[in-house]
Amino acid sequence: LRKLPLRLLRTPCRPLFSRVRHFSKPGDHPGDEQTFGREAEELALEKIGVDRYDREPATGPFGTLEKPAVIYSAQKERVVGCVGSKEEPHDVHWFNLRAGMKHVCTICGQVFVLEDNSKRYAHIES
């Protein structure tokens, strides 16, 4: 076997990427001017402190036929889970909620309706 040259043995090993590059400040998106559509809307709302895609469970008054519980979505259909009211809770009952139709929970009778997410932020100017 050949021996390695001494200069290779003495060379300290350096990581391949030795420097950390920061492209943007924390909380700043690097491509604001390159975004469009829903991503641009999400970033504009984020700057004024509004979360475009609310990931918390929907809460509010019990939905009735006259005043159904409003569920927002960017799609025409969404999977929703009903847990009943505070007074009479039940196990989660999952169902598909479609735009343009009211849905009544078969366990507790709560009524749901799906609305476009853009209506939720219509009052906010970016």
PDB file of C-alpha atoms in Angstrom:
ATOM      1  CA  LEU A   1       0.000   0.000   0.000  1.00  0.00           C
ATOM      2  CA  ARG A   2       1.101   3.485  -0.751  1.00  0.00           C
ATOM      3  CA  LYS A   3       1.559   5.910   2.075  1.00  0.00           C
ATOM      4  CA  LEU A   4      -0.356   9.182   2.030  1.00  0.00           C
ATOM      5  CA  PRO A   5       1.740  12.316   1.588  1.00  0.00           C
ATOM      6  CA  LEU A   6       2.504  14.063   4.870  1.00  0.00           C
ATOM      7  CA  ARG A   7       0.899  17.319   3.670  1.00  0.00           C
ATOM      8  CA  LEU A   8      -2.493  15.589   3.467  1.00  0.00           C
ATOM      9  CA  LEU A   9      -2.133  14.168   6.949  1.00  0.00           C
ATOM     10  CA  ARG A  10      -1.262  17.571   8.411  1.00  0.00           C
ATOM     11  CA  THR A  11      -4.102  19.471   6.716  1.00  0.00           C
ATOM     12  CA  PRO A  12      -6.860  20.177   9.251  1.00  0.00           C
ATOM     13  CA  CYS A  13     -10.309  18.998   8.217  1.00  0.00           C
ATOM     14  CA  ARG A  14     -12.784  21.783   7.607  1.00  0.00           C
ATOM     15  CA  PRO A  15     -16.504  21.314   7.255  1.00  0.00           C
ATOM     16  CA  LEU A  16     -17.824  21.636   3.738  1.00  0.00           C
ATOM     17  CA  PHE A  17     -20.017  24.602   4.694  1.00  0.00           C
ATOM     18  CA  SER A  18     -18.013  26.537   7.223  1.00  0.00           C
ATOM     19  CA  ARG A  19     -20.039  29.750   7.221  1.00  0.00           C
ATOM     20  CA  VAL A  20     -23.677  30.281   8.061  1.00  0.00           C
ATOM     21  CA  ARG A  21     -25.450  32.567   5.626  1.00  0.00           C
ATOM     22  CA  HIS A  22     -28.425  34.620   6.733  1.00  0.00           C
ATOM     23  CA  PHE A  23     -30.677  35.667   3.889  1.00  0.00           C
ATOM     24  CA  SER A  24     -33.270  37.515   5.923  1.00  0.00           C
ATOM     25  CA  LYS A  25     -34.014  38.877   9.345  1.00  0.00           C
ATOM     26  CA  PRO A  26     -36.218  36.822  11.684  1.00  0.00           C
ATOM     27  CA  GLY A  27     -39.867  37.415  10.807  1.00  0.00           C
ATOM     28  CA  ASP A  28     -38.975  38.753   7.363  1.00  0.00           C
ATOM     29  CA  HIS A  29     -39.739  36.716   4.258  1.00  0.00           C
ATOM     30  CA  PRO A  30     -36.906  36.759   1.691  1.00  0.00           C
ATOM     31  CA  GLY A  31     -39.171  36.816  -1.373  1.00  0.00           C
ATOM     32  CA  ASP A  32     -42.029  39.176  -0.538  1.00  0.00           C
ATOM     33  CA  GLU A  33     -41.818  40.754  -3.976  1.00  0.00           C
ATOM     34  CA  GLN A  34     -41.859  37.316  -5.656  1.00  0.00           C
ATOM     35  CA  THR A  35     -44.954  35.889  -3.976  1.00  0.00           C
ATOM     36  CA  PHE A  36     -48.475  35.982  -5.363  1.00  0.00           C
ATOM     37  CA  GLY A  37     -51.895  34.489  -4.733  1.00  0.00           C
ATOM     38  CA  ARG A  38     -52.653  32.921  -1.362  1.00  0.00           C
ATOM     39  CA  GLU A  39     -49.032  33.051  -0.218  1.00  0.00           C
ATOM     40  CA  ALA A  40     -48.885  36.821  -0.827  1.00  0.00           C
ATOM     41  CA  GLU A  41     -52.190  37.241   1.011  1.00  0.00           C
ATOM     42  CA  GLU A  42     -50.898  35.144   3.915  1.00  0.00           C
ATOM     43  CA  LEU A  43     -47.697  37.220   4.172  1.00  0.00           C
ATOM     44  CA  ALA A  44     -49.590  40.539   3.986  1.00  0.00           C
ATOM     45  CA  LEU A  45     -51.946  39.437   6.779  1.00  0.00           C
ATOM     46  CA  GLU A  46     -49.020  38.111   8.825  1.00  0.00           C
ATOM     47  CA  LYS A  47     -47.414  41.580   8.749  1.00  0.00           C
ATOM     48  CA  ILE A  48     -50.491  43.106  10.393  1.00  0.00           C
ATOM     49  CA  GLY A  49     -50.763  40.289  12.937  1.00  0.00           C
ATOM     50  CA  VAL A  50     -53.555  38.162  11.426  1.00  0.00           C
ATOM     51  CA  ASP A  51     -53.125  34.406  10.929  1.00  0.00           C
ATOM     52  CA  ARG A  52     -54.551  33.537   7.460  1.00  0.00           C
ATOM     53  CA  TYR A  53     -54.832  29.833   8.216  1.00  0.00           C
ATOM     54  CA  ASP A  54     -56.254  29.582  11.692  1.00  0.00           C
ATOM     55  CA  ARG A  55     -55.236  26.191  13.038  1.00  0.00           C
ATOM     56  CA  GLU A  56     -57.230  26.417  16.251  1.00  0.00           C
ATOM     57  CA  PRO A  57     -60.545  24.591  16.596  1.00  0.00           C
ATOM     58  CA  ALA A  58     -63.597  26.609  15.607  1.00  0.00           C
ATOM     59  CA  THR A  59     -65.506  27.798  18.674  1.00  0.00           C
ATOM     60  CA  GLY A  60     -68.593  29.886  19.127  1.00  0.00           C
ATOM     61  CA  PRO A  61     -72.291  29.681  19.831  1.00  0.00           C
ATOM     62  CA  PHE A  62     -74.224  26.502  19.081  1.00  0.00           C
ATOM     63  CA  GLY A  63     -75.241  26.493  15.405  1.00  0.00           C
ATOM     64  CA  THR A  64     -78.961  26.559  14.591  1.00  0.00           C
ATOM     65  CA  LEU A  65     -80.876  26.553  11.292  1.00  0.00           C
ATOM     66  CA  GLU A  66     -81.419  30.321  11.579  1.00  0.00           C
ATOM     67  CA  LYS A  67     -77.823  31.038  12.615  1.00  0.00           C
ATOM     68  CA  PRO A  68     -75.486  28.145  11.704  1.00  0.00           C
ATOM     69  CA  ALA A  69     -71.922  27.784  13.000  1.00  0.00           C
ATOM     70  CA  VAL A  70     -69.685  29.247  10.276  1.00  0.00           C
ATOM     71  CA  ILE A  71     -66.625  27.236   9.240  1.00  0.00           C
ATOM     72  CA  TYR A  72     -64.140  28.992   6.937  1.00  0.00           C
ATOM     73  CA  SER A  73     -62.139  27.270   4.210  1.00  0.00           C
ATOM     74  CA  ALA A  74     -60.219  28.132   1.067  1.00  0.00           C
ATOM     75  CA  GLN A  75     -61.625  24.967  -0.542  1.00  0.00           C
ATOM     76  CA  LYS A  76     -65.177  24.001  -1.550  1.00  0.00           C
ATOM     77  CA  GLU A  77     -65.173  21.110   0.921  1.00  0.00           C
ATOM     78  CA  ARG A  78     -63.687  20.567   4.373  1.00  0.00           C
ATOM     79  CA  VAL A  79     -63.607  17.794   6.957  1.00  0.00           C
ATOM     80  CA  VAL A  80     -65.184  19.009  10.202  1.00  0.00           C
ATOM     81  CA  GLY A  81     -65.430  17.380  13.611  1.00  0.00           C
ATOM     82  CA  CYS A  82     -68.349  18.190  15.930  1.00  0.00           C
ATOM     83  CA  VAL A  83     -67.998  17.666  19.693  1.00  0.00           C
ATOM     84  CA  GLY A  84     -71.420  18.987  20.723  1.00  0.00           C
ATOM     85  CA  SER A  85     -72.115  21.862  23.068  1.00  0.00           C
ATOM     86  CA  LYS A  86     -70.452  22.758  26.373  1.00  0.00           C
ATOM     87  CA  GLU A  87     -73.526  21.561  28.255  1.00  0.00           C
ATOM     88  CA  GLU A  88     -73.887  18.281  26.336  1.00  0.00           C
ATOM     89  CA  PRO A  89     -70.571  17.208  24.781  1.00  0.00           C
ATOM     90  CA  HIS A  90     -70.219  14.024  22.737  1.00  0.00           C
ATOM     91  CA  ASP A  91     -67.390  12.119  21.046  1.00  0.00           C
ATOM     92  CA  VAL A  92     -66.017  13.675  17.879  1.00  0.00           C
ATOM     93  CA  HIS A  93     -68.321  13.114  14.920  1.00  0.00           C
ATOM     94  CA  TRP A  94     -66.475  13.691  11.623  1.00  0.00           C
ATOM     95  CA  PHE A  95     -68.218  14.698   8.398  1.00  0.00           C
ATOM     96  CA  ASN A  96     -67.562  16.442   5.075  1.00  0.00           C
ATOM     97  CA  LEU A  97     -68.898  19.986   4.987  1.00  0.00           C
ATOM     98  CA  ARG A  98     -69.552  21.302   1.472  1.00  0.00           C
ATOM     99  CA  ALA A  99     -69.977  24.899   0.309  1.00  0.00           C
ATOM    100  CA  GLY A 100     -73.543  26.030  -0.361  1.00  0.00           C
ATOM    101  CA  MET A 101     -75.140  23.432   1.922  1.00  0.00           C
ATOM    102  CA  LYS A 102     -76.004  23.387   5.608  1.00  0.00           C
ATOM    103  CA  HIS A 103     -74.994  20.274   7.521  1.00  0.00           C
ATOM    104  CA  VAL A 104     -76.728  19.069  10.667  1.00  0.00           C
ATOM    105  CA  CYS A 105     -74.774  16.938  13.152  1.00  0.00           C
ATOM    106  CA  THR A 106     -76.672  13.658  13.531  1.00  0.00           C
ATOM    107  CA  ILE A 107     -75.741  13.384  17.219  1.00  0.00           C
ATOM    108  CA  CYS A 108     -76.471  16.814  18.720  1.00  0.00           C
ATOM    109  CA  GLY A 109     -78.325  18.699  15.954  1.00  0.00           C
ATOM    110  CA  GLN A 110     -75.788  21.507  15.597  1.00  0.00           C
ATOM    111  CA  VAL A 111     -75.897  23.161  12.148  1.00  0.00           C
ATOM    112  CA  PHE A 112     -72.770  24.087  10.187  1.00  0.00           C
ATOM    113  CA  VAL A 113     -72.187  26.063   6.991  1.00  0.00           C
ATOM    114  CA  LEU A 114     -68.976  26.502   4.956  1.00  0.00           C
ATOM    115  CA  GLU A 115     -67.892  29.969   3.819  1.00  0.00           C
ATOM    116  CA  ASP A 116     -65.011  31.139   1.677  1.00  0.00           C
ATOM    117  CA  ASN A 117     -61.999  32.192   3.752  1.00  0.00           C
ATOM    118  CA  SER A 118     -61.580  35.438   1.764  1.00  0.00           C
ATOM    119  CA  LYS A 119     -64.885  36.741   3.218  1.00  0.00           C
ATOM    120  CA  ARG A 120     -63.361  36.453   6.675  1.00  0.00           C
ATOM    121  CA  TYR A 121     -60.726  39.098   5.892  1.00  0.00           C
ATOM    122  CA  ALA A 122     -62.706  41.314   3.508  1.00  0.00           C
ATOM    123  CA  HIS A 123     -62.695  44.182   6.039  1.00  0.00           C
ATOM    124  CA  ILE A 124     -58.863  44.249   6.289  1.00  0.00           C
ATOM    125  CA  GLU A 125     -56.949  46.427   3.829  1.00  0.00           C
ATOM    126  CA  SER A 126     -53.392  45.320   3.101  1.00  0.00           C
TER     127      SER A 126
END
